[in-house]
Coordinates of C-alpha atoms in Angstrom, one line a residue:
Chain A
X168 CA -75.8 -31.6 52.1
X169 CA -75.0 -28.1 51.4
X170 CA -75.9 -27.0 47.9
X171 CA -74.3 -23.6 47.8
X172 CA -71.0 -22.3 49.1
X173 CA -70.5 -18.6 49.2
X174 CA -67.4 -16.5 48.8
X175 CA -66.4 -14.4 50.5
X176 CA -67.7 -15.3 54.0
X177 CA -67.5 -11.7 55.0
X178 CA -67.1 -8.5 53.0
X179 CA -66.7 -4.9 54.3
X180 CA -66.9 -2.0 51.9
X181 CA -67.5 1.8 51.9
X182 CA -70.8 3.3 51.1
X183 CA -71.1 3.9 47.3
X184 CA -68.8 1.0 46.4
X185 CA -70.0 -2.1 44.6
X186 CA -70.3 -5.4 46.4
X187 CA -69.9 -8.7 44.7
X188 CA -70.7 -12.1 46.2
X189 CA -70.2 -15.4 44.6
X190 CA -71.9 -18.7 45.0
X191 CA -71.0 -22.2 43.8
X192 CA -73.3 -25.2 43.9
X193 CA -72.9 -28.9 43.4
X194 CA -75.9 -30.4 41.7
X195 CA -78.1 -29.3 38.7
X196 CA -80.6 -26.7 39.5
X197 CA -84.0 -25.5 38.1
X198 CA -83.3 -22.0 39.4
X199 CA -81.0 -20.1 41.8
X200 CA -82.3 -17.5 44.2
X201 CA -80.7 -14.9 46.4
X202 CA -82.0 -13.9 49.8
X203 CA -81.1 -11.3 52.3
X204 CA -81.2 -11.7 56.1
X205 CA -80.9 -8.9 58.6
X206 CA -79.5 -9.9 61.9
X207 CA -81.8 -12.1 63.9
X208 CA -84.6 -11.9 61.3
X209 CA -86.2 -14.0 58.6
X210 CA -85.0 -14.1 55.0
X211 CA -86.3 -11.8 52.3
X212 CA -86.3 -13.0 48.6
X213 CA -84.2 -10.7 46.4
X214 CA -84.1 -12.2 42.9
X215 CA -84.5 -15.5 41.1
X216 CA -82.6 -16.6 38.0
X217 CA -83.7 -19.6 36.0
X218 CA -81.3 -22.2 34.7
X219 CA -81.7 -21.0 31.1
X220 CA -80.9 -17.4 32.0
X221 CA -77.4 -15.9 32.2
X222 CA -78.0 -12.5 33.7
X223 CA -80.8 -10.7 35.4
X224 CA -81.2 -7.2 36.8
X225 CA -83.5 -5.8 39.5
X226 CA -82.8 -2.2 40.7
X227 CA -79.3 -2.1 42.0
X228 CA -79.0 -5.9 41.9
X229 CA -77.4 -7.8 39.1
X230 CA -77.2 -11.6 39.2
X231 CA -75.3 -13.8 36.8
X232 CA -75.5 -17.6 36.4
X233 CA -73.0 -19.9 34.8
X234 CA -74.4 -23.4 34.7
X235 CA -71.3 -24.8 33.1
X236 CA -69.2 -23.7 36.2
X237 CA -72.1 -24.2 38.6
X238 CA -71.7 -20.7 39.9
X239 CA -73.6 -17.5 40.4
X240 CA -72.7 -14.0 41.4
X241 CA -74.7 -11.2 43.1
X242 CA -73.6 -7.6 42.4
X243 CA -75.0 -4.7 44.5
X244 CA -74.1 -1.4 42.9
X245 CA -73.7 1.9 44.8
X246 CA -74.0 0.2 48.2
X247 CA -75.7 1.9 51.1
X248 CA -75.3 1.3 54.8
X249 CA -78.8 -0.2 54.8
X250 CA -77.5 -3.0 52.6
X251 CA -75.6 -4.4 55.6
X252 CA -77.0 -7.9 56.0
X253 CA -76.2 -11.5 55.3
X254 CA -76.8 -12.7 51.7
X255 CA -77.6 -16.3 50.9
X256 CA -77.9 -18.1 47.6
X257 CA -80.2 -21.1 47.3
X258 CA -80.6 -23.6 44.6
X259 CA -83.9 -25.2 43.6
X260 CA -83.5 -28.8 42.6
X261 CA -84.7 -32.3 42.7
X262 CA -88.1 -33.9 42.3
X263 CA -89.0 -32.7 45.8
X264 CA -88.3 -29.1 44.6
X265 CA -86.5 -28.0 47.7
X266 CA -84.3 -25.0 48.2
X267 CA -80.8 -25.7 49.5
X268 CA -79.1 -22.7 51.0
X269 CA -75.5 -21.8 51.0
X270 CA -73.6 -20.6 54.1
X271 CA -74.0 -16.9 53.3
X272 CA -71.9 -13.8 52.9
X273 CA -72.0 -11.2 55.7
X274 CA -71.8 -7.8 54.0
X275 CA -71.0 -4.7 56.0
X276 CA -71.4 -1.3 54.3
X277 CA -69.6 1.4 56.2
X278 CA -71.1 4.9 56.1
Chain B
X282 CA -93.7 -7.5 54.3
X283 CA -94.7 -11.1 54.0
X284 CA -97.9 -12.3 55.7
X285 CA -96.3 -15.1 57.6
X286 CA -96.1 -15.0 61.4
X287 CA -94.2 -16.9 64.0
X288 CA -94.7 -17.0 67.8
X289 CA -93.0 -16.7 70.1
X290 CA -90.1 -14.6 68.8
X291 CA -87.9 -15.6 71.7
X292 CA -88.2 -18.5 74.1
X293 CA -86.0 -19.5 77.0
X294 CA -87.0 -22.8 78.6
X295 CA -85.6 -25.5 80.8
X296 CA -84.5 -29.0 79.7
X297 CA -87.3 -31.5 79.4
X298 CA -90.1 -29.1 78.7
X299 CA -92.5 -29.6 75.8
X300 CA -92.7 -26.7 73.5
X301 CA -94.6 -25.8 70.4
X302 CA -93.5 -23.1 67.9
X303 CA -96.3 -21.6 66.0
X304 CA -96.3 -20.6 62.3
X305 CA -99.1 -19.2 60.3
X306 CA -99.5 -17.7 56.9
X307 CA -102.4 -15.8 55.3
X308 CA -101.2 -16.1 51.7
X309 CA -103.0 -19.4 51.0
X310 CA -99.7 -21.1 50.1
X311 CA -99.7 -24.9 49.9
X312 CA -96.1 -25.5 50.7
X313 CA -94.6 -24.7 54.1
X314 CA -91.2 -25.3 55.6
X315 CA -89.3 -25.3 58.8
X316 CA -85.6 -24.4 58.8
X317 CA -83.0 -24.5 61.6
X318 CA -80.3 -21.9 61.6
X319 CA -77.4 -21.5 64.0
X320 CA -75.9 -18.0 64.3
X321 CA -73.9 -17.0 61.2
X322 CA -74.6 -20.3 59.6
X323 CA -76.6 -21.7 56.7
X324 CA -80.2 -22.8 56.9
X325 CA -81.0 -26.4 57.2
X326 CA -84.4 -27.8 56.2
X327 CA -85.9 -29.9 58.9
X328 CA -89.5 -30.3 57.9
X329 CA -91.8 -29.4 55.0
X330 CA -95.4 -29.9 53.9
X331 CA -97.0 -30.0 50.4
X332 CA -100.4 -29.2 51.9
X333 CA -103.0 -30.3 54.5
X334 CA -102.2 -33.7 56.1
X335 CA -98.8 -33.8 54.3
X336 CA -95.6 -33.7 56.3
X337 CA -92.0 -34.7 55.3
X338 CA -88.7 -34.7 56.9
X339 CA -86.0 -32.5 55.5
X340 CA -82.3 -32.9 55.0
X341 CA -81.3 -32.3 58.6
X342 CA -82.5 -34.9 61.1
X343 CA -84.5 -33.3 63.9
X344 CA -86.2 -34.7 67.0
X345 CA -89.1 -32.2 66.4
X346 CA -92.4 -33.1 64.8
X347 CA -94.8 -31.1 62.8
X348 CA -98.5 -31.2 61.8
X349 CA -100.5 -29.6 59.0
X350 CA -104.2 -29.8 59.9
X351 CA -105.0 -26.4 58.2
X352 CA -103.5 -24.8 55.2
X353 CA -102.5 -21.7 57.1
X354 CA -101.0 -23.3 60.1
X355 CA -97.8 -25.4 60.5
X356 CA -96.7 -25.8 64.1
X357 CA -93.5 -27.5 65.2
X358 CA -93.3 -29.4 68.5
X359 CA -90.4 -30.6 70.7
X360 CA -91.6 -33.2 73.2
X361 CA -88.6 -32.8 75.5
X362 CA -86.3 -29.8 74.9
X363 CA -82.6 -30.2 75.3
X364 CA -79.7 -27.7 75.2
X365 CA -78.7 -29.1 71.8
X366 CA -82.0 -27.8 70.4
X367 CA -80.9 -24.2 71.1
X368 CA -81.1 -22.5 67.7
X369 CA -83.1 -20.2 65.5
X370 CA -86.2 -21.8 63.8
X371 CA -87.4 -20.2 60.7
X372 CA -90.8 -20.9 59.0
X373 CA -91.4 -20.3 55.4
X374 CA -94.1 -20.8 52.8
X375 CA -94.4 -20.7 49.0
X376 CA -97.0 -21.0 46.3
X377 CA -94.5 -23.1 44.3
X378 CA -96.0 -22.6 40.8
X379 CA -94.0 -23.8 37.9
X380 CA -90.3 -23.3 38.5
X381 CA -90.8 -20.2 40.7
X382 CA -90.3 -21.4 44.2
X383 CA -89.8 -18.0 46.0
X384 CA -90.2 -18.6 49.7
X385 CA -91.6 -16.1 52.2
X386 CA -90.1 -16.3 55.6
X387 CA -91.4 -15.5 59.0
X388 CA -89.3 -13.5 61.5
X389 CA -88.1 -16.6 63.3
X390 CA -88.2 -18.0 66.8
X391 CA -84.9 -17.9 68.8
X392 CA -85.0 -20.9 71.2
X393 CA -82.7 -21.2 74.1
X394 CA -82.8 -24.4 76.2
X395 CA -81.1 -24.2 79.5

């Protein structure tokens, strides 16, 4: 079953603009993670936010988590063409401690 | 760059062939995973392992099998490939300490079954 659903499915912006991607999930989580995937490649971990945290920053990335709404957002500030990729949220939950991935947002940053 | 490797990167093979997708990691991670991903779609967990001699099926039913004889190695085998197995297969590993379950991914194997 799909843990996370991402919105929008695709986003196209100009270089220098900010990009915001949203993720909603269904079950309780221990933490929520964001990953990036370049076309045809494996995923790269970007940032992790724990269930007791509300906001976290890493460089140009800002992640928020609202456990009452079961939602998270990823903000990329001052986007660059190299940020073009698919971005996935993934929730860690359950006694088996598995990550369940959302469907992803395809971000295109135009130069 | 994560120290997790997958071979082959691309494989085109005929129906009925037996194939093994290799995955190895040099980070000493206990937990390893196999995901299946169709183009533009989410990842689906098909197998995972807690450590040597441990294998479990994931959320998505798969006709593939896995083995974990050594910590660093987690191969996936399809006894008889079919066109429905065409997909990208991603291997990952994690140290899974506390509630930090960051996973490190290999580059993937893109499998096409004719």
